XYZ file of C-alpha atoms in Angstrom:
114
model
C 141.541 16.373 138.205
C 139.493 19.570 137.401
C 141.586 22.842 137.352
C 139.817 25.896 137.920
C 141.232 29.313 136.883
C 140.211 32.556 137.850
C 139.997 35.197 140.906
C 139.117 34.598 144.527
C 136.644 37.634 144.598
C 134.960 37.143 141.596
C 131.071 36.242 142.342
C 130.990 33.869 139.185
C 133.999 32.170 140.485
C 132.020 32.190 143.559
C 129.334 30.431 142.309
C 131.350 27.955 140.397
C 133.023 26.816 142.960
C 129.776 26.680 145.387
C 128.286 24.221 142.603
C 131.864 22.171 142.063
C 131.053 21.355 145.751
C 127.157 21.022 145.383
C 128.165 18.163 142.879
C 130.962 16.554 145.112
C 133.318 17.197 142.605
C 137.158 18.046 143.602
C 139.078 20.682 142.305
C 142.125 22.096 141.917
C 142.235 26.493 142.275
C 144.535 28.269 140.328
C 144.159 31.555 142.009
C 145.722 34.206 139.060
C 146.095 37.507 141.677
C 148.068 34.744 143.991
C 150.112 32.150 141.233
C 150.051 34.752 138.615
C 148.752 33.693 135.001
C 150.207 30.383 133.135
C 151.848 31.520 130.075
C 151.095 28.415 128.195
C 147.554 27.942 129.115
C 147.032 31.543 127.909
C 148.633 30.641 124.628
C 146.598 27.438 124.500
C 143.402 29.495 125.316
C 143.853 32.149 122.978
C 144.996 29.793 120.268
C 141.842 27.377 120.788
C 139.173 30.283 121.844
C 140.390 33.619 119.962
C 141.185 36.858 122.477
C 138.083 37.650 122.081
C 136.552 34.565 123.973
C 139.408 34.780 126.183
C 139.459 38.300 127.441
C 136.396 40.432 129.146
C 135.338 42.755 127.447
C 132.182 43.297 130.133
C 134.651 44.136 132.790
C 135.674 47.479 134.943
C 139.591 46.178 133.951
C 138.882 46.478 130.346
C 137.110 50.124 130.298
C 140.500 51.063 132.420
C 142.399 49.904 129.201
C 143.343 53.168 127.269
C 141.365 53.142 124.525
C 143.472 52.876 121.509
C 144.783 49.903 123.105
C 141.197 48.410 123.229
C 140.737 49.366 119.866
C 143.986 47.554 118.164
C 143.506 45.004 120.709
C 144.562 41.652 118.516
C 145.949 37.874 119.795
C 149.502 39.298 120.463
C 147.748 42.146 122.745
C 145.751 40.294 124.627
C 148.462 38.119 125.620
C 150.663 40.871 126.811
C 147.079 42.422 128.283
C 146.112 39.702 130.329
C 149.936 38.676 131.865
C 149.565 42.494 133.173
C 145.902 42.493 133.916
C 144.641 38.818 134.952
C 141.377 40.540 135.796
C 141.255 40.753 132.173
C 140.735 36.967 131.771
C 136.898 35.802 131.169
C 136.359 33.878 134.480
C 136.027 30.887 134.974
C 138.174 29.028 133.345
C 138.408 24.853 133.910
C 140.425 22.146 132.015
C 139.426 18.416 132.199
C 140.665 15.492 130.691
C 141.164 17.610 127.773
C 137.742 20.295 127.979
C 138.249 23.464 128.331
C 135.625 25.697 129.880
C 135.162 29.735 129.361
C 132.952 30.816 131.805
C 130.012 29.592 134.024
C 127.258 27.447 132.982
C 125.885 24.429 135.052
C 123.880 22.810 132.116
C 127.236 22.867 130.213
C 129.657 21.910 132.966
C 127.346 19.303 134.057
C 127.682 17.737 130.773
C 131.234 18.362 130.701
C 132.784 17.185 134.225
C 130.553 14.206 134.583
């Protein structure tokens, strides 16, 4: 089964979701404002990605980080960052028979979830 992680509201969620379904695939949504955030797939995804994969840096939750955390931000940070902030996450995330995905792209989920 394909998990996907992330936020209802976010558009690239949106659209990752809209293309799950364009390829009749099934999915399981791991909503992280509604089920909160799993502590040990954060741990795995930091571990296997570095925080700096992991967390968004692009995003309106990060600027609202003061900025001396932003600038000491390290693993141990981000993990404490993200349980408060999910927004923080990079989104989407999906796991599948063993893949892990950061992020949107159809040419590489295609690949990946066939």
């Amino acid at each position: 089964m394909i998990t996907v992680y992330g936020i209802r509201n976010c558009d690239t969620v949106r659209k990752a979701r809209a293309w799950l379904a364009e390829q009749g695939l099934e999915y399981r949504f791991h909503d992280y404002k509604k089920e909160g955030v799993p502590a040990d797939r954060l741990n795995d995804w930091l571990e296997q990605f570095g925080w700096e994969t992991v967390i968004n840096r692009r995003g309106m939750t990060w600027r609202r980080l003061p900025e001396e955390e932003r600038q000491s931000m390290d693993g141990k940070g981000a993990r404490a960052a993200a349980e408060a902030n999910p927004s923080l996450i990079r989104r989407p995330i999906v796991e599948h028979d063993g893949k892990t995905l950061i992020g949107f792209d159809a040419d590489e989920w295609q690949e990946a979830l066939k």
